[in-house]
mmCIF file with all atom_site columns, C-alpha atoms in Angstrom:
data_model
loop_
_atom_site.group_PDB
_atom_site.id
_atom_site.type_symbol
_atom_site.label_atom_id
_atom_site.label_alt_id
_atom_site.label_comp_id
_atom_site.label_asym_id
_atom_site.label_entity_id
_atom_site.label_seq_id
_atom_site.pdbx_PDB_ins_code
_atom_site.Cartn_x
_atom_site.Cartn_y
_atom_site.Cartn_z
_atom_site.occupancy
_atom_site.B_iso_or_equiv
_atom_site.pdbx_formal_charge
_atom_site.auth_seq_id
_atom_site.auth_comp_id
_atom_site.auth_asym_id
_atom_site.auth_atom_id
_atom_site.pdbx_PDB_model_num
ATOM 1   C CA . MET A 1 1   ? 87.873 80.949 11.826 1.00 41.00 ? 1   MET A CA 1
ATOM 2   C CA . GLN A 1 2   ? 90.096 78.291 10.482 1.00 46.00 ? 2   GLN A CA 1
ATOM 3   C CA . GLY A 1 3   ? 88.939 76.000 7.719  1.00 49.00 ? 3   GLY A CA 1
ATOM 4   C CA . LYS A 1 4   ? 86.715 76.396 4.713  1.00 58.00 ? 4   LYS A CA 1
ATOM 5   C CA . LYS A 1 5   ? 83.543 76.589 6.772  1.00 65.00 ? 5   LYS A CA 1
ATOM 6   C CA . PHE A 1 6   ? 83.932 80.309 7.538  1.00 64.00 ? 6   PHE A CA 1
ATOM 7   C CA . GLU A 1 7   ? 86.323 81.241 4.764  1.00 68.00 ? 7   GLU A CA 1
ATOM 8   C CA . PHE A 1 8   ? 84.316 84.275 3.583  1.00 72.00 ? 8   PHE A CA 1
ATOM 9   C CA . PHE A 1 9   ? 82.707 85.215 6.892  1.00 72.00 ? 9   PHE A CA 1
ATOM 10  C CA . ASN A 1 10  ? 84.856 88.305 7.475  1.00 70.00 ? 10  ASN A CA 1
ATOM 11  C CA . GLY A 1 11  ? 83.874 89.664 4.065  1.00 75.00 ? 11  GLY A CA 1
ATOM 12  C CA . LEU A 1 12  ? 80.185 89.796 4.988  1.00 77.00 ? 12  LEU A CA 1
ATOM 13  C CA . PRO A 1 13  ? 78.566 93.008 6.248  1.00 81.00 ? 13  PRO A CA 1
ATOM 14  C CA . GLY A 1 14  ? 78.394 93.322 10.035 1.00 75.00 ? 14  GLY A CA 1
ATOM 15  C CA . GLU A 1 15  ? 74.610 92.971 10.223 1.00 79.00 ? 15  GLU A CA 1
ATOM 16  C CA . ILE A 1 16  ? 74.702 89.669 8.330  1.00 80.00 ? 16  ILE A CA 1
ATOM 17  C CA . GLN A 1 17  ? 77.549 88.407 10.521 1.00 76.00 ? 17  GLN A CA 1
ATOM 18  C CA . TYR A 1 18  ? 75.516 89.254 13.603 1.00 74.00 ? 18  TYR A CA 1
ATOM 19  C CA . ASN A 1 19  ? 72.455 87.381 12.295 1.00 76.00 ? 19  ASN A CA 1
ATOM 20  C CA . ILE A 1 20  ? 74.542 84.330 11.385 1.00 77.00 ? 20  ILE A CA 1
ATOM 21  C CA . ALA A 1 21  ? 76.273 84.353 14.772 1.00 75.00 ? 21  ALA A CA 1
ATOM 22  C CA . LYS A 1 22  ? 72.922 84.029 16.553 1.00 72.00 ? 22  LYS A CA 1
ATOM 23  C CA . TYR A 1 23  ? 72.598 80.500 15.155 1.00 74.00 ? 23  TYR A CA 1
ATOM 24  C CA . LEU A 1 24  ? 76.166 79.298 15.721 1.00 72.00 ? 24  LEU A CA 1
ATOM 25  C CA . PRO A 1 25  ? 76.904 76.750 18.440 1.00 71.00 ? 25  PRO A CA 1
ATOM 26  C CA . ALA A 1 26  ? 78.600 78.234 21.484 1.00 66.00 ? 26  ALA A CA 1
ATOM 27  C CA . SER A 1 27  ? 81.972 76.685 20.670 1.00 65.00 ? 27  SER A CA 1
ATOM 28  C CA . GLU A 1 28  ? 81.971 78.244 17.187 1.00 70.00 ? 28  GLU A CA 1
ATOM 29  C CA . LEU A 1 29  ? 80.866 81.588 18.596 1.00 65.00 ? 29  LEU A CA 1
ATOM 30  C CA . PHE A 1 30  ? 83.664 81.644 21.171 1.00 62.00 ? 30  PHE A CA 1
ATOM 31  C CA . SER A 1 31  ? 86.199 80.672 18.512 1.00 63.00 ? 31  SER A CA 1
ATOM 32  C CA . LEU A 1 32  ? 84.923 83.359 16.186 1.00 62.00 ? 32  LEU A CA 1
ATOM 33  C CA . ASN A 1 33  ? 84.971 85.967 18.937 1.00 56.00 ? 33  ASN A CA 1
ATOM 34  C CA . ASN A 1 34  ? 88.537 85.109 19.950 1.00 54.00 ? 34  ASN A CA 1
ATOM 35  C CA . SER A 1 35  ? 90.057 84.592 16.515 1.00 52.00 ? 35  SER A CA 1
ATOM 36  C CA . GLN A 1 36  ? 92.670 87.038 15.235 1.00 43.00 ? 36  GLN A CA 1
ATOM 37  C CA . THR A 1 37  ? 91.012 87.327 11.829 1.00 48.00 ? 37  THR A CA 1
ATOM 38  C CA . SER A 1 38  ? 87.823 88.764 13.282 1.00 52.00 ? 38  SER A CA 1
ATOM 39  C CA . PHE A 1 39  ? 89.411 90.870 16.033 1.00 54.00 ? 39  PHE A CA 1
ATOM 40  C CA . CYS A 1 40  ? 87.808 94.027 14.673 1.00 57.00 ? 40  CYS A CA 1
ATOM 41  C CA . PHE A 1 41  ? 84.390 92.350 14.995 1.00 57.00 ? 41  PHE A CA 1
ATOM 42  C CA . SER A 1 42  ? 84.848 91.139 18.582 1.00 58.00 ? 42  SER A CA 1
ATOM 43  C CA . SER A 1 43  ? 82.648 93.946 19.913 1.00 62.00 ? 43  SER A CA 1
ATOM 44  C CA . LEU A 1 44  ? 79.972 92.836 17.457 1.00 62.00 ? 44  LEU A CA 1
ATOM 45  C CA . PHE A 1 45  ? 79.753 89.366 19.019 1.00 61.00 ? 45  PHE A CA 1
ATOM 46  C CA . GLU A 1 46  ? 80.342 90.374 22.624 1.00 64.00 ? 46  GLU A CA 1
ATOM 47  C CA . PRO A 1 47  ? 76.606 90.812 23.402 1.00 66.00 ? 47  PRO A CA 1
ATOM 48  C CA . LEU A 1 48  ? 75.888 87.312 22.080 1.00 62.00 ? 48  LEU A CA 1
ATOM 49  C CA . VAL A 1 49  ? 78.685 85.767 24.122 1.00 64.00 ? 49  VAL A CA 1
ATOM 50  C CA . ASN A 1 50  ? 77.572 87.615 27.264 1.00 70.00 ? 50  ASN A CA 1
ATOM 51  C CA . ASP A 1 51  ? 73.943 86.614 26.677 1.00 74.00 ? 51  ASP A CA 1
ATOM 52  C CA . TYR A 1 52  ? 74.979 82.975 26.270 1.00 74.00 ? 52  TYR A CA 1
ATOM 53  C CA . GLN A 1 53  ? 77.039 83.040 29.476 1.00 79.00 ? 53  GLN A CA 1
ATOM 54  C CA . ILE A 1 54  ? 74.272 84.652 31.539 1.00 80.00 ? 54  ILE A CA 1
ATOM 55  C CA . THR A 1 55  ? 71.653 82.246 30.183 1.00 81.00 ? 55  THR A CA 1
ATOM 56  C CA . HIS A 1 56  ? 73.900 79.265 30.882 1.00 80.00 ? 56  HIS A CA 1
ATOM 57  C CA . ARG A 1 57  ? 74.522 80.451 34.452 1.00 84.00 ? 57  ARG A CA 1
ATOM 58  C CA . LEU A 1 58  ? 70.763 80.874 35.014 1.00 82.00 ? 58  LEU A CA 1
ATOM 59  C CA . LEU A 1 59  ? 70.002 77.398 33.662 1.00 84.00 ? 59  LEU A CA 1
ATOM 60  C CA . GLN A 1 60  ? 72.726 75.892 35.876 1.00 85.00 ? 60  GLN A CA 1
ATOM 61  C CA . HIS A 1 61  ? 71.071 77.490 38.918 1.00 84.00 ? 61  HIS A CA 1
ATOM 62  C CA . VAL A 1 62  ? 67.710 76.046 37.814 1.00 85.00 ? 62  VAL A CA 1
ATOM 63  C CA . VAL A 1 63  ? 68.896 72.454 37.333 1.00 85.00 ? 63  VAL A CA 1
ATOM 64  C CA . CYS A 1 64  ? 71.003 72.494 40.525 1.00 84.00 ? 64  CYS A CA 1
ATOM 65  C CA . GLY A 1 65  ? 68.140 73.890 42.615 1.00 84.00 ? 65  GLY A CA 1
ATOM 66  C CA . GLU A 1 66  ? 70.042 76.993 43.697 1.00 85.00 ? 66  GLU A CA 1
ATOM 67  C CA . HIS A 1 67  ? 66.964 79.054 44.493 1.00 84.00 ? 67  HIS A CA 1
ATOM 68  C CA . ALA A 1 68  ? 68.660 82.028 46.176 1.00 88.00 ? 68  ALA A CA 1
ATOM 69  C CA . ALA A 1 69  ? 71.058 82.616 43.270 1.00 84.00 ? 69  ALA A CA 1
ATOM 70  C CA . LEU A 1 70  ? 68.209 82.159 40.799 1.00 82.00 ? 70  LEU A CA 1
ATOM 71  C CA . ARG A 1 71  ? 66.027 84.655 42.669 1.00 85.00 ? 71  ARG A CA 1
ATOM 72  C CA . ASP A 1 72  ? 68.862 87.212 42.666 1.00 85.00 ? 72  ASP A CA 1
ATOM 73  C CA . MET A 1 73  ? 69.389 86.867 38.913 1.00 82.00 ? 73  MET A CA 1
ATOM 74  C CA . LEU A 1 74  ? 65.667 87.126 38.148 1.00 82.00 ? 74  LEU A CA 1
ATOM 75  C CA . THR A 1 75  ? 65.224 90.118 40.451 1.00 86.00 ? 75  THR A CA 1
ATOM 76  C CA . ASN A 1 76  ? 67.641 92.085 38.285 1.00 81.00 ? 76  ASN A CA 1
ATOM 77  C CA . HIS A 1 77  ? 66.610 90.639 34.900 1.00 78.00 ? 77  HIS A CA 1
ATOM 78  C CA . SER A 1 78  ? 63.136 89.078 34.961 1.00 79.00 ? 78  SER A CA 1
ATOM 79  C CA . LEU A 1 79  ? 63.080 88.273 31.224 1.00 77.00 ? 79  LEU A CA 1
ATOM 80  C CA . LEU A 1 80  ? 65.964 85.817 31.659 1.00 76.00 ? 80  LEU A CA 1
ATOM 81  C CA . ILE A 1 81  ? 63.412 83.182 32.651 1.00 78.00 ? 81  ILE A CA 1
ATOM 82  C CA . PHE A 1 82  ? 62.380 82.940 28.974 1.00 78.00 ? 82  PHE A CA 1
ATOM 83  C CA . LYS A 1 83  ? 65.901 82.691 27.478 1.00 79.00 ? 83  LYS A CA 1
ATOM 84  C CA . ARG A 1 84  ? 66.640 79.295 25.971 1.00 80.00 ? 84  ARG A CA 1
ATOM 85  C CA . GLY A 1 85  ? 69.866 77.354 26.110 1.00 81.00 ? 85  GLY A CA 1
ATOM 86  C CA . ARG A 1 86  ? 71.582 74.025 26.582 1.00 81.00 ? 86  ARG A CA 1
ATOM 87  C CA . VAL A 1 87  ? 72.227 72.657 30.070 1.00 82.00 ? 87  VAL A CA 1
ATOM 88  C CA . THR A 1 88  ? 73.217 69.400 31.779 1.00 83.00 ? 88  THR A CA 1
ATOM 89  C CA . ASP A 1 89  ? 71.692 68.638 35.171 1.00 82.00 ? 89  ASP A CA 1
ATOM 90  C CA . CYS A 1 90  ? 73.363 66.991 38.168 1.00 82.00 ? 90  CYS A CA 1
ATOM 91  C CA . SER A 1 91  ? 72.281 63.527 36.941 1.00 84.00 ? 91  SER A CA 1
ATOM 92  C CA . GLY A 1 92  ? 73.979 64.017 33.581 1.00 84.00 ? 92  GLY A CA 1
ATOM 93  C CA . ARG A 1 93  ? 70.779 64.541 31.588 1.00 85.00 ? 93  ARG A CA 1
ATOM 94  C CA . LYS A 1 94  ? 71.144 67.041 28.763 1.00 85.00 ? 94  LYS A CA 1
ATOM 95  C CA . PHE A 1 95  ? 68.437 69.536 27.928 1.00 83.00 ? 95  PHE A CA 1
ATOM 96  C CA . GLU A 1 96  ? 68.563 71.286 24.565 1.00 81.00 ? 96  GLU A CA 1
ATOM 97  C CA . HIS A 1 97  ? 66.798 74.575 23.828 1.00 77.00 ? 97  HIS A CA 1
ATOM 98  C CA . SER A 1 98  ? 65.224 74.745 27.301 1.00 79.00 ? 98  SER A CA 1
ATOM 99  C CA . SER A 1 99  ? 64.306 77.787 29.322 1.00 76.00 ? 99  SER A CA 1
ATOM 100 C CA . GLY A 1 100 ? 64.308 78.277 33.069 1.00 74.00 ? 100 GLY A CA 1
ATOM 101 C CA . PHE A 1 101 ? 60.540 78.618 32.882 1.00 68.00 ? 101 PHE A CA 1
ATOM 102 C CA . GLU A 1 102 ? 60.205 75.020 31.672 1.00 70.00 ? 102 GLU A CA 1
#
């Protein structure tokens, strides 16, 4: 990452990096995953990025009322209903740390 904010991040052990990455905003996580300095750690963050993308897709189906797509996702992965994320509905309202169950 550029800047002083993550200056020593690459020097941390992989397990600590993984735990820190769980709390990063999505934009920081994508930047960290795609940066050249942490290329060797991209596989470390790939599960978090994939989890974020799947959760976001599920929440978009919920707020847009796309029941068929939602049913298909939950048929394959029923625990997704409890994953939390950030989503904006069709009216422009923003929901932070919400799950599809809510």
